[in-house]
Amino acid sequence: MLISTDPATVDRSDVPGPVDIGFAQDMSVHHSQAIAMVDAASGNPDPTLAGLANGIKTAQLEEIGQMQGFLLLWDQPLLPTGPPMEWMHPPRQGADHAAHEHGEDGSMAMPDLPQIAADGGMPGMATQSQLDNLRHLTGKDQEVLFLQLMLRHHQGGITMADYASTHAQIPQVKSLAARMSFDQQQENQAISQLLLQLGKDPRIPPR
Amino acid sequence: MQGQVSAADRRSGRNRQGYSCNLSLEGQFQGQGAGLVDPSYGHCVYMATNTLGLGLATVKSKGVQVLDASNPDDPRLTSTLTSPAMLTGTWESLKVNQARGILAGVAAAPVVNGLLLDLYDIKDDCAHPRLLNQIHLSNTGGSTNGSHSDLPIVGGIPALSLPANVLGHEGGWSPDGKTYWTSSFAAASLSAIDVSDPTQPHLVYTGLNGLPLNHGFSVSPDGNRLYLATAFPAGFIVLDVSDVQARRPLPVLREVSHVSWSEIGVGQGSIPITYGGAPYLVTFDELSGEGVRIYNIGDERRPELVKHLQLEIQQDGNVDARRADTTGNGTFGYEAHYCDVDRTTDPTALACGYFNSGVRVFNIRNPREPREIAYFNPPAQVGKNLELGGSDHSGNLLVQTPPPITDVKNLNVGNILGQGLLVNMSADYCTSPPRFVGRNRLWVTCMDNGFLALKFTNNSYSSPGSGD
């Protein structure tokens, strides 16, 4: 049992904790990049891709609206104020908590987060040069890169959302995070199958 | 443990023999596997086919497979439905209206869907459905056999010029058969389609409900209430839809009440029933092992929980077993899906289909004390992913980062990156609504095993008749 004296981890369902705030700030940024990806590929004529991209953009814009609304009501900055993903690194207390430590509520805490980008960015984010490449490609090549980048973007987003859905203080934040995870996993099923149909193994990362 | 297919059984191959109690198999039509929701009517069964996934590549007989099960020992394929929505994939929208004998489904691939509704007459000859609406819900007209050049093409078929994702995901009938409702996760949309004249369906309501997301639903016998399951949080909303039922020119939906029970859950659907004339609602969830609930809705503004019915494996203390058992078997853990009752007035039995746990039947003469009377969990179809391309289960791909979707409490069911691309098929997904048939039969469809004609044994169940 992990005993914490940090007031932020006391069960207060009406006060946002670091996870609520950090998730809303970082996920807004993360979502913004998904929208940038959709915009970068908006000229692609494939209707299935367009339908998928439109669905992603609609959902993520709506979710950004909710997260920004939360932050406004909490009187918190809309943009992150520190290094990315700090809210997913709660201070470890005690020396020997392995990956499967148990949280106060009996649920399992997240293991270490190998998905976090080595450069300290958020998991699943594309680099600026990948986005540029996406803008310049056309046709099937663009379609494949869009799907590959979005698959990884979602995988990173799912990691963030799952942590928030189990560690946030506020029930509405938990629900929103769980919904994001569910939606993006469904979308990743479709993305993977579309990649297979294009002759690409979805497990292989983009070049 | 109740509902469990243990990790040991999955490793040893015991899971390939299946599990049963008081239900035996009379006949089967496996075909190439089945989609999520596969209704039946009279002696006929309508088995949907997964088309977005691996099915596209490996399915030989596309569309909805029509079976004649008048001889349950030997159900036979009589026809396939390949009109646009049926071909795209109907997800959880393929539903029969009993009163009018009409089969309906919308194009509802899980993410990308065309805006199409197909209606079939099955009243006269259920084994050979007749397409009623040659013209789809288009603003611009256009028939199913050409002249679609001005319509966008989605998944190889013409889509409609309505906002994307207005339709899709779930669908269902008002009991009088004059309105077909559809809901979508996307932006929580809800639409009502007038099908009084099934050759000329048209939208009479479409709206975005906002949060929480809506999912499956049922409609009260008078058509004035829609019991809408919600996701994130899981629960249900009682909606006053009388404006739509009365076809008022500017219909508005009004919330009567809402109930929620899990921030991280997904309600799936509901069934309105009555005991001694008093209204109740059976609800079922597809996430976090939440299972089934029965509510007293005598005061519709204050629904009262009567019973929460979870399988033993679904209970919170068994999170570790759930994770061990279902890792690698795809998106869903031990979750309920669609249920049905033997009759809606003073029901005596409730049958529910489950992911991983087969189909299970409960005596619910007393809604406060349901007890399981039978179950049938069909043999796992290990290794048949490709030949069962029509199964929505076999089409699952293991490409997610852990923890995956359905068991948030568990923080990992199923999909671990790097284990291979295909699910291990170590237990079937029996997601379709079971149906009580005749005196002592139960018809179910599971994704991998296809249609299963089951019979109750040991006098475990006998039909009470159609109502008192």
PDB file of N, CA, C and O in Angstrom, chain A residues 47-48 52 54-55 62 66 108 115 155 158-159 162 165-166 171 174-175 178-179 182-183 185-190 192-193 196-197 201-203, chain B residues 52-54 56 111-112 153 155 164-165 185 187 211 213 232-233 263-264 286-287 323 331 395-397 399-401 403-405 408 411 417 420-421:
ATOM      1  N   PRO A  47     -11.635   8.723 -50.394  1.00  0.00           N
ATOM      2  CA  PRO A  47     -12.794   9.041 -49.556  1.00  0.00           C
ATOM      3  C   PRO A  47     -12.797   8.320 -48.213  1.00  0.00           C
ATOM      4  O   PRO A  47     -13.309   8.846 -47.226  1.00  0.00           O
ATOM      5  N   THR A  48     -12.239   7.121 -48.163  1.00  0.00           N
ATOM      6  CA  THR A  48     -12.183   6.421 -46.876  1.00  0.00           C
ATOM      7  C   THR A  48     -11.263   7.164 -45.925  1.00  0.00           C
ATOM      8  O   THR A  48     -11.574   7.367 -44.749  1.00  0.00           O
ATOM      9  N   LEU A  52     -12.323   8.968 -42.373  1.00  0.00           N
ATOM     10  CA  LEU A  52     -11.602   8.702 -41.129  1.00  0.00           C
ATOM     11  C   LEU A  52     -11.027   9.998 -40.555  1.00  0.00           C
ATOM     12  O   LEU A  52     -11.185  10.303 -39.367  1.00  0.00           O
ATOM     13  N   ASN A  54     -11.847  13.092 -41.121  1.00  0.00           N
ATOM     14  CA  ASN A  54     -12.893  14.018 -40.680  1.00  0.00           C
ATOM     15  C   ASN A  54     -13.438  13.613 -39.314  1.00  0.00           C
ATOM     16  O   ASN A  54     -13.678  14.463 -38.449  1.00  0.00           O
ATOM     17  N   GLY A  55     -13.612  12.296 -39.123  1.00  0.00           N
ATOM     18  CA  GLY A  55     -14.096  11.811 -37.834  1.00  0.00           C
ATOM     19  C   GLY A  55     -13.113  12.140 -36.713  1.00  0.00           C
ATOM     20  O   GLY A  55     -13.507  12.569 -35.626  1.00  0.00           O
ATOM     21  N   GLU A  62     -13.797  18.708 -30.592  1.00  0.00           N
ATOM     22  CA  GLU A  62     -14.790  18.746 -29.520  1.00  0.00           C
ATOM     23  C   GLU A  62     -14.119  18.501 -28.166  1.00  0.00           C
ATOM     24  O   GLU A  62     -14.414  19.168 -27.171  1.00  0.00           O
ATOM     25  N   GLN A  66     -13.706  20.799 -24.677  1.00  0.00           N
ATOM     26  CA  GLN A  66     -14.030  20.422 -23.297  1.00  0.00           C
ATOM     27  C   GLN A  66     -12.847  20.657 -22.366  1.00  0.00           C
ATOM     28  O   GLN A  66     -13.005  21.186 -21.261  1.00  0.00           O
ATOM     29  N   MET A 108      -4.064  -0.647 -10.140  1.00  0.00           N
ATOM     30  CA  MET A 108      -2.641  -0.702 -10.372  1.00  0.00           C
ATOM     31  C   MET A 108      -2.154   0.599 -10.975  1.00  0.00           C
ATOM     32  O   MET A 108      -2.763   1.143 -11.891  1.00  0.00           O
ATOM     33  N   GLN A 115       7.012   4.586 -23.605  1.00  0.00           N
ATOM     34  CA  GLN A 115       6.507   5.202 -24.829  1.00  0.00           C
ATOM     35  C   GLN A 115       6.848   6.683 -24.918  1.00  0.00           C
ATOM     36  O   GLN A 115       6.691   7.309 -25.950  1.00  0.00           O
ATOM     37  N   GLN A 155      -1.604   5.769 -30.327  1.00  0.00           N
ATOM     38  CA  GLN A 155      -1.034   4.878 -29.306  1.00  0.00           C
ATOM     39  C   GLN A 155      -0.483   5.684 -28.132  1.00  0.00           C
ATOM     40  O   GLN A 155      -0.683   5.341 -26.969  1.00  0.00           O
ATOM     41  N   ILE A 158      -3.431   7.187 -26.238  1.00  0.00           N
ATOM     42  CA  ILE A 158      -4.119   6.176 -25.428  1.00  0.00           C
ATOM     43  C   ILE A 158      -3.381   5.976 -24.102  1.00  0.00           C
ATOM     44  O   ILE A 158      -3.996   5.860 -23.042  1.00  0.00           O
ATOM     45  N   THR A 159      -2.066   5.964 -24.153  1.00  0.00           N
ATOM     46  CA  THR A 159      -1.275   5.820 -22.919  1.00  0.00           C
ATOM     47  C   THR A 159      -1.578   6.965 -21.959  1.00  0.00           C
ATOM     48  O   THR A 159      -1.797   6.759 -20.764  1.00  0.00           O
ATOM     49  N   ASP A 162      -5.323   6.697 -20.737  1.00  0.00           N
ATOM     50  CA  ASP A 162      -5.557   5.625 -19.777  1.00  0.00           C
ATOM     51  C   ASP A 162      -5.051   6.008 -18.383  1.00  0.00           C
ATOM     52  O   ASP A 162      -5.674   5.697 -17.374  1.00  0.00           O
ATOM     53  N   SER A 165      -7.527   8.430 -16.982  1.00  0.00           N
ATOM     54  CA  SER A 165      -8.840   7.850 -16.652  1.00  0.00           C
ATOM     55  C   SER A 165      -8.795   7.101 -15.330  1.00  0.00           C
ATOM     56  O   SER A 165      -9.824   6.853 -14.720  1.00  0.00           O
ATOM     57  N   THR A 166      -7.604   6.739 -14.881  1.00  0.00           N
ATOM     58  CA  THR A 166      -7.504   6.028 -13.606  1.00  0.00           C
ATOM     59  C   THR A 166      -6.861   6.872 -12.501  1.00  0.00           C
ATOM     60  O   THR A 166      -6.904   6.481 -11.349  1.00  0.00           O
ATOM     61  N   PRO A 171     -14.426  13.248 -11.684  1.00  0.00           N
ATOM     62  CA  PRO A 171     -15.101  12.190 -12.456  1.00  0.00           C
ATOM     63  C   PRO A 171     -15.255  12.529 -13.939  1.00  0.00           C
ATOM     64  O   PRO A 171     -15.061  11.666 -14.802  1.00  0.00           O
ATOM     65  N   LYS A 174     -12.068  11.878 -15.735  1.00  0.00           N
ATOM     66  CA  LYS A 174     -11.889  10.435 -15.928  1.00  0.00           C
ATOM     67  C   LYS A 174     -12.715   9.938 -17.113  1.00  0.00           C
ATOM     68  O   LYS A 174     -12.247   9.165 -17.946  1.00  0.00           O
ATOM     69  N   SER A 175     -13.972  10.380 -17.159  1.00  0.00           N
ATOM     70  CA  SER A 175     -14.854   9.929 -18.245  1.00  0.00           C
ATOM     71  C   SER A 175     -14.338  10.386 -19.601  1.00  0.00           C
ATOM     72  O   SER A 175     -14.310   9.609 -20.557  1.00  0.00           O
ATOM     73  N   ALA A 178     -11.333   8.312 -20.534  1.00  0.00           N
ATOM     74  CA  ALA A 178     -11.688   6.936 -20.909  1.00  0.00           C
ATOM     75  C   ALA A 178     -12.322   6.908 -22.289  1.00  0.00           C
ATOM     76  O   ALA A 178     -12.078   6.013 -23.098  1.00  0.00           O
ATOM     77  N   ARG A 179     -13.127   7.916 -22.561  1.00  0.00           N
ATOM     78  CA  ARG A 179     -13.758   8.010 -23.877  1.00  0.00           C
ATOM     79  C   ARG A 179     -12.713   8.176 -24.975  1.00  0.00           C
ATOM     80  O   ARG A 179     -12.797   7.550 -26.036  1.00  0.00           O
ATOM     81  N   PHE A 182     -11.016   4.886 -25.633  1.00  0.00           N
ATOM     82  CA  PHE A 182     -11.905   3.965 -26.353  1.00  0.00           C
ATOM     83  C   PHE A 182     -11.998   4.356 -27.828  1.00  0.00           C
ATOM     84  O   PHE A 182     -11.800   3.531 -28.722  1.00  0.00           O
ATOM     85  N   ASP A 183     -12.268   5.631 -28.076  1.00  0.00           N
ATOM     86  CA  ASP A 183     -12.401   6.100 -29.465  1.00  0.00           C
ATOM     87  C   ASP A 183     -11.122   5.835 -30.261  1.00  0.00           C
ATOM     88  O   ASP A 183     -11.156   5.373 -31.401  1.00  0.00           O
ATOM     89  N   GLN A 185      -8.710   3.742 -29.679  1.00  0.00           N
ATOM     90  CA  GLN A 185      -8.417   2.325 -29.928  1.00  0.00           C
ATOM     91  C   GLN A 185      -9.293   1.776 -31.049  1.00  0.00           C
ATOM     92  O   GLN A 185      -8.847   0.975 -31.865  1.00  0.00           O
ATOM     93  N   GLN A 186     -10.554   2.219 -31.075  1.00  0.00           N
ATOM     94  CA  GLN A 186     -11.413   1.814 -32.196  1.00  0.00           C
ATOM     95  C   GLN A 186     -10.830   2.330 -33.507  1.00  0.00           C
ATOM     96  O   GLN A 186     -10.779   1.616 -34.510  1.00  0.00           O
ATOM     97  N   GLU A 187     -10.420   3.593 -33.494  1.00  0.00           N
ATOM     98  CA  GLU A 187      -9.859   4.163 -34.717  1.00  0.00           C
ATOM     99  C   GLU A 187      -8.581   3.438 -35.120  1.00  0.00           C
ATOM    100  O   GLU A 187      -8.317   3.233 -36.310  1.00  0.00           O
ATOM    101  N   ASN A 188      -7.788   3.034 -34.133  1.00  0.00           N
ATOM    102  CA  ASN A 188      -6.559   2.320 -34.469  1.00  0.00           C
ATOM    103  C   ASN A 188      -6.840   0.952 -35.092  1.00  0.00           C
ATOM    104  O   ASN A 188      -6.053   0.477 -35.919  1.00  0.00           O
ATOM    105  N   GLN A 189      -7.949   0.313 -34.700  1.00  0.00           N
ATOM    106  CA  GLN A 189      -8.331  -0.926 -35.384  1.00  0.00           C
ATOM    107  C   GLN A 189      -8.551  -0.644 -36.870  1.00  0.00           C
ATOM    108  O   GLN A 189      -8.066  -1.359 -37.743  1.00  0.00           O
ATOM    109  N   ALA A 190      -9.315   0.412 -37.138  1.00  0.00           N
ATOM    110  CA  ALA A 190      -9.610   0.746 -38.537  1.00  0.00           C
ATOM    111  C   ALA A 190      -8.341   1.146 -39.283  1.00  0.00           C
ATOM    112  O   ALA A 190      -8.100   0.722 -40.416  1.00  0.00           O
ATOM    113  N   SER A 192      -5.281   0.266 -38.668  1.00  0.00           N
ATOM    114  CA  SER A 192      -4.435  -0.909 -38.892  1.00  0.00           C
ATOM    115  C   SER A 192      -4.951  -1.735 -40.054  1.00  0.00           C
ATOM    116  O   SER A 192      -4.185  -2.247 -40.872  1.00  0.00           O
ATOM    117  N   GLN A 193      -6.277  -1.871 -40.108  1.00  0.00           N
ATOM    118  CA  GLN A 193      -6.840  -2.672 -41.179  1.00  0.00           C
ATOM    119  C   GLN A 193      -6.687  -1.974 -42.534  1.00  0.00           C
ATOM    120  O   GLN A 193      -6.425  -2.624 -43.546  1.00  0.00           O
ATOM    121  N   LEU A 196      -3.181  -2.623 -43.589  1.00  0.00           N
ATOM    122  CA  LEU A 196      -3.042  -3.981 -44.132  1.00  0.00           C
ATOM    123  C   LEU A 196      -3.546  -4.034 -45.568  1.00  0.00           C
ATOM    124  O   LEU A 196      -2.949  -4.662 -46.435  1.00  0.00           O
ATOM    125  N   GLN A 197      -4.686  -3.366 -45.792  1.00  0.00           N
ATOM    126  CA  GLN A 197      -5.229  -3.367 -47.158  1.00  0.00           C
ATOM    127  C   GLN A 197      -4.297  -2.665 -48.140  1.00  0.00           C
ATOM    128  O   GLN A 197      -4.329  -2.937 -49.331  1.00  0.00           O
ATOM    129  N   ASP A 201       2.390  -3.651 -42.986  1.00  0.00           N
ATOM    130  CA  ASP A 201       2.237  -4.204 -41.639  1.00  0.00           C
ATOM    131  C   ASP A 201       2.147  -3.032 -40.665  1.00  0.00           C
ATOM    132  O   ASP A 201       3.080  -2.231 -40.570  1.00  0.00           O
ATOM    133  N   PRO A 202       1.017  -2.917 -39.964  1.00  0.00           N
ATOM    134  CA  PRO A 202       0.842  -1.744 -39.094  1.00  0.00           C
ATOM    135  C   PRO A 202       1.862  -1.652 -37.972  1.00  0.00           C
ATOM    136  O   PRO A 202       2.033  -0.590 -37.375  1.00  0.00           O
ATOM    137  N   ARG A 203       2.545  -2.772 -37.674  1.00  0.00           N
ATOM    138  CA  ARG A 203       3.506  -2.719 -36.569  1.00  0.00           C
ATOM    139  C   ARG A 203       4.805  -2.028 -36.962  1.00  0.00           C
ATOM    140  O   ARG A 203       5.584  -1.628 -36.119  1.00  0.00           O
TER     141      ARG A 203
ATOM    142  N   LEU B  52     -15.059  -4.523 -42.619  1.00  0.00           N
ATOM    143  CA  LEU B  52     -13.970  -3.558 -42.562  1.00  0.00           C
ATOM    144  C   LEU B  52     -12.630  -4.243 -42.329  1.00  0.00           C
ATOM    145  O   LEU B  52     -11.591  -3.796 -42.785  1.00  0.00           O
ATOM    146  N   GLY B  53     -12.673  -5.347 -41.610  1.00  0.00           N
ATOM    147  CA  GLY B  53     -11.423  -5.952 -41.193  1.00  0.00           C
ATOM    148  C   GLY B  53     -10.877  -6.939 -42.201  1.00  0.00           C
ATOM    149  O   GLY B  53     -10.955  -6.756 -43.405  1.00  0.00           O
ATOM    150  N   LEU B  54     -10.345  -8.008 -41.668  1.00  0.00           N
ATOM    151  CA  LEU B  54      -9.748  -9.018 -42.525  1.00  0.00           C
ATOM    152  C   LEU B  54     -10.775  -9.569 -43.497  1.00  0.00           C
ATOM    153  O   LEU B  54     -10.432 -10.135 -44.516  1.00  0.00           O
ATOM    154  N   LEU B  56     -12.578  -8.209 -45.586  1.00  0.00           N
ATOM    155  CA  LEU B  56     -12.504  -7.692 -46.944  1.00  0.00           C
ATOM    156  C   LEU B  56     -11.648  -8.596 -47.824  1.00  0.00           C
ATOM    157  O   LEU B  56     -11.956  -8.821 -48.984  1.00  0.00           O
ATOM    158  N   VAL B 111     -15.676   2.971 -37.820  1.00  0.00           N
ATOM    159  CA  VAL B 111     -15.179   4.344 -37.870  1.00  0.00           C
ATOM    160  C   VAL B 111     -15.691   5.066 -39.114  1.00  0.00           C
ATOM    161  O   VAL B 111     -16.239   6.153 -39.038  1.00  0.00           O
ATOM    162  N   VAL B 112     -15.526   4.435 -40.233  1.00  0.00           N
ATOM    163  CA  VAL B 112     -15.928   5.060 -41.481  1.00  0.00           C
ATOM    164  C   VAL B 112     -17.262   4.456 -41.909  1.00  0.00           C
ATOM    165  O   VAL B 112     -17.377   3.253 -42.017  1.00  0.00           O
ATOM    166  N   ILE B 153     -18.030   8.513 -52.696  1.00  0.00           N
ATOM    167  CA  ILE B 153     -17.909   7.069 -52.586  1.00  0.00           C
ATOM    168  C   ILE B 153     -17.196   6.746 -51.278  1.00  0.00           C
ATOM    169  O   ILE B 153     -16.125   7.268 -51.012  1.00  0.00           O
ATOM    170  N   GLY B 155     -15.870   3.532 -49.033  1.00  0.00           N
ATOM    171  CA  GLY B 155     -15.682   2.087 -49.003  1.00  0.00           C
ATOM    172  C   GLY B 155     -16.174   1.428 -50.275  1.00  0.00           C
ATOM    173  O   GLY B 155     -16.688   0.310 -50.251  1.00  0.00           O
ATOM    174  N   ALA B 164     -21.262  13.715 -42.242  1.00  0.00           N
ATOM    175  CA  ALA B 164     -20.663  12.423 -41.951  1.00  0.00           C
ATOM    176  C   ALA B 164     -21.035  11.973 -40.552  1.00  0.00           C
ATOM    177  O   ALA B 164     -21.164  12.772 -39.640  1.00  0.00           O
ATOM    178  N   ASN B 165     -21.218  10.682 -40.414  1.00  0.00           N
ATOM    179  CA  ASN B 165     -21.474  10.053 -39.122  1.00  0.00           C
ATOM    180  C   ASN B 165     -22.808  10.426 -38.487  1.00  0.00           C
ATOM    181  O   ASN B 165     -22.985  10.276 -37.289  1.00  0.00           O
ATOM    182  N   PHE B 185     -21.609   6.948 -31.869  1.00  0.00           N
ATOM    183  CA  PHE B 185     -20.659   7.494 -30.905  1.00  0.00           C
ATOM    184  C   PHE B 185     -20.191   8.873 -31.353  1.00  0.00           C
ATOM    185  O   PHE B 185     -19.953   9.743 -30.545  1.00  0.00           O
ATOM    186  N   ALA B 187     -19.819  12.321 -31.977  1.00  0.00           N
ATOM    187  CA  ALA B 187     -20.550  13.517 -31.568  1.00  0.00           C
ATOM    188  C   ALA B 187     -21.898  13.193 -30.931  1.00  0.00           C
ATOM    189  O   ALA B 187     -22.771  14.031 -30.830  1.00  0.00           O
ATOM    190  N   LEU B 211     -22.642  15.299 -24.462  1.00  0.00           N
ATOM    191  CA  LEU B 211     -22.160  14.246 -23.561  1.00  0.00           C
ATOM    192  C   LEU B 211     -23.243  13.817 -22.594  1.00  0.00           C
ATOM    193  O   LEU B 211     -24.107  14.591 -22.285  1.00  0.00           O
ATOM    194  N   LEU B 213     -21.651  10.203 -24.293  1.00  0.00           N
ATOM    195  CA  LEU B 213     -21.893   9.588 -25.591  1.00  0.00           C
ATOM    196  C   LEU B 213     -23.075   8.640 -25.500  1.00  0.00           C
ATOM    197  O   LEU B 213     -23.272   7.995 -24.486  1.00  0.00           O
ATOM    198  N   PHE B 232     -19.241   6.605 -20.876  1.00  0.00           N
ATOM    199  CA  PHE B 232     -18.352   7.630 -20.266  1.00  0.00           C
ATOM    200  C   PHE B 232     -19.124   8.841 -19.776  1.00  0.00           C
ATOM    201  O   PHE B 232     -18.966   9.923 -20.311  1.00  0.00           O
ATOM    202  N   PRO B 233     -19.876   8.739 -18.721  1.00  0.00           N
ATOM    203  CA  PRO B 233     -20.040   7.567 -17.876  1.00  0.00           C
ATOM    204  C   PRO B 233     -21.076   6.587 -18.419  1.00  0.00           C
ATOM    205  O   PRO B 233     -21.962   6.971 -19.185  1.00  0.00           O
ATOM    206  N   GLU B 263     -17.787   5.918 -14.265  1.00  0.00           N
ATOM    207  CA  GLU B 263     -17.189   6.991 -15.062  1.00  0.00           C
ATOM    208  C   GLU B 263     -16.481   6.446 -16.286  1.00  0.00           C
ATOM    209  O   GLU B 263     -16.377   7.107 -17.311  1.00  0.00           O
ATOM    210  N   ILE B 264     -15.939   5.239 -16.138  1.00  0.00           N
ATOM    211  CA  ILE B 264     -15.111   4.691 -17.204  1.00  0.00           C
ATOM    212  C   ILE B 264     -15.794   3.502 -17.865  1.00  0.00           C
ATOM    213  O   ILE B 264     -15.133   2.600 -18.371  1.00  0.00           O
ATOM    214  N   GLU B 286     -20.949  -3.028 -21.754  1.00  0.00           N
ATOM    215  CA  GLU B 286     -19.922  -3.794 -22.463  1.00  0.00           C
ATOM    216  C   GLU B 286     -18.506  -3.432 -22.024  1.00  0.00           C
ATOM    217  O   GLU B 286     -17.545  -3.746 -22.720  1.00  0.00           O
ATOM    218  N   LEU B 287     -18.367  -2.775 -20.877  1.00  0.00           N
ATOM    219  CA  LEU B 287     -17.017  -2.430 -20.427  1.00  0.00           C
ATOM    220  C   LEU B 287     -16.873  -2.677 -18.930  1.00  0.00           C
ATOM    221  O   LEU B 287     -17.846  -2.666 -18.185  1.00  0.00           O
ATOM    222  N   ARG B 323      -7.181 -10.461 -16.484  1.00  0.00           N
ATOM    223  CA  ARG B 323      -6.046 -10.028 -17.293  1.00  0.00           C
ATOM    224  C   ARG B 323      -5.286 -11.234 -17.823  1.00  0.00           C
ATOM    225  O   ARG B 323      -4.943 -11.314 -19.002  1.00  0.00           O
ATOM    226  N   THR B 331      -9.919  -7.093 -28.455  1.00  0.00           N
ATOM    227  CA  THR B 331     -10.325  -5.850 -27.820  1.00  0.00           C
ATOM    228  C   THR B 331     -11.104  -6.043 -26.526  1.00  0.00           C
ATOM    229  O   THR B 331     -11.007  -5.247 -25.618  1.00  0.00           O
ATOM    230  N   GLY B 395     -11.253 -10.433 -36.919  1.00  0.00           N
ATOM    231  CA  GLY B 395     -10.719  -9.239 -37.574  1.00  0.00           C
ATOM    232  C   GLY B 395     -10.008  -8.290 -36.631  1.00  0.00           C
ATOM    233  O   GLY B 395      -9.389  -7.331 -37.063  1.00  0.00           O
ATOM    234  N   ASN B 396     -10.096  -8.542 -35.319  1.00  0.00           N
ATOM    235  CA  ASN B 396      -9.344  -7.716 -34.371  1.00  0.00           C
ATOM    236  C   ASN B 396      -7.857  -7.862 -34.623  1.00  0.00           C
ATOM    237  O   ASN B 396      -7.373  -8.954 -34.889  1.00  0.00           O
ATOM    238  N   LEU B 397      -7.158  -6.780 -34.492  1.00  0.00           N
ATOM    239  CA  LEU B 397      -5.710  -6.828 -34.661  1.00  0.00           C
ATOM    240  C   LEU B 397      -5.047  -6.362 -33.371  1.00  0.00           C
ATOM    241  O   LEU B 397      -5.544  -5.488 -32.683  1.00  0.00           O
ATOM    242  N   VAL B 399      -2.703  -4.348 -32.195  1.00  0.00           N
ATOM    243  CA  VAL B 399      -1.787  -3.248 -32.495  1.00  0.00           C
ATOM    244  C   VAL B 399      -1.839  -2.153 -31.443  1.00  0.00           C
ATOM    245  O   VAL B 399      -1.269  -1.104 -31.620  1.00  0.00           O
ATOM    246  N   GLN B 400      -2.519  -2.414 -30.354  1.00  0.00           N
ATOM    247  CA  GLN B 400      -2.650  -1.359 -29.353  1.00  0.00           C
ATOM    248  C   GLN B 400      -1.488  -1.401 -28.379  1.00  0.00           C
ATOM    249  O   GLN B 400      -0.917  -2.439 -28.122  1.00  0.00           O
ATOM    250  N   THR B 401      -1.237  -0.263 -27.789  1.00  0.00           N
ATOM    251  CA  THR B 401      -0.395  -0.277 -26.611  1.00  0.00           C
ATOM    252  C   THR B 401      -1.257  -0.746 -25.456  1.00  0.00           C
ATOM    253  O   THR B 401      -2.425  -0.449 -25.400  1.00  0.00           O
ATOM    254  N   PRO B 403      -2.569  -0.267 -21.713  1.00  0.00           N
ATOM    255  CA  PRO B 403      -3.697  -1.147 -21.500  1.00  0.00           C
ATOM    256  C   PRO B 403      -4.797  -0.883 -22.514  1.00  0.00           C
ATOM    257  O   PRO B 403      -5.040   0.253 -22.857  1.00  0.00           O
ATOM    258  N   PRO B 404      -5.462  -1.913 -22.961  1.00  0.00           N
ATOM    259  CA  PRO B 404      -6.469  -1.769 -23.993  1.00  0.00           C
ATOM    260  C   PRO B 404      -7.873  -1.483 -23.464  1.00  0.00           C
ATOM    261  O   PRO B 404      -8.050  -1.269 -22.283  1.00  0.00           O
ATOM    262  N   ILE B 405      -8.783  -1.578 -24.383  1.00  0.00           N
ATOM    263  CA  ILE B 405     -10.066  -0.930 -24.193  1.00  0.00           C
ATOM    264  C   ILE B 405     -10.880  -1.366 -22.998  1.00  0.00           C
ATOM    265  O   ILE B 405     -11.217  -0.564 -22.156  1.00  0.00           O
ATOM    266  N   VAL B 408     -11.033  -1.273 -18.010  1.00  0.00           N
ATOM    267  CA  VAL B 408     -10.191  -0.207 -17.501  1.00  0.00           C
ATOM    268  C   VAL B 408      -9.741  -0.519 -16.086  1.00  0.00           C
ATOM    269  O   VAL B 408      -8.622  -0.234 -15.685  1.00  0.00           O
ATOM    270  N   LEU B 411      -6.741  -2.553 -16.118  1.00  0.00           N
ATOM    271  CA  LEU B 411      -5.567  -1.914 -16.689  1.00  0.00           C
ATOM    272  C   LEU B 411      -4.792  -2.840 -17.598  1.00  0.00           C
ATOM    273  O   LEU B 411      -3.576  -2.831 -17.616  1.00  0.00           O
ATOM    274  N   LEU B 417       1.397  -5.212 -27.508  1.00  0.00           N
ATOM    275  CA  LEU B 417       2.128  -4.947 -28.736  1.00  0.00           C
ATOM    276  C   LEU B 417       3.289  -5.923 -28.887  1.00  0.00           C
ATOM    277  O   LEU B 417       3.962  -6.256 -27.928  1.00  0.00           O
ATOM    278  N   GLY B 420       2.424 -10.390 -32.083  1.00  0.00           N
ATOM    279  CA  GLY B 420       1.872 -10.916 -33.319  1.00  0.00           C
ATOM    280  C   GLY B 420       0.674 -10.072 -33.666  1.00  0.00           C
ATOM    281  O   GLY B 420       0.206  -9.278 -32.858  1.00  0.00           O
ATOM    282  N   LEU B 421       0.193 -10.242 -34.865  1.00  0.00           N
ATOM    283  CA  LEU B 421      -0.859  -9.347 -35.337  1.00  0.00           C
ATOM    284  C   LEU B 421      -2.263  -9.885 -35.080  1.00  0.00           C
ATOM    285  O   LEU B 421      -3.204  -9.136 -34.960  1.00  0.00           O
TER     286      LEU B 421
END
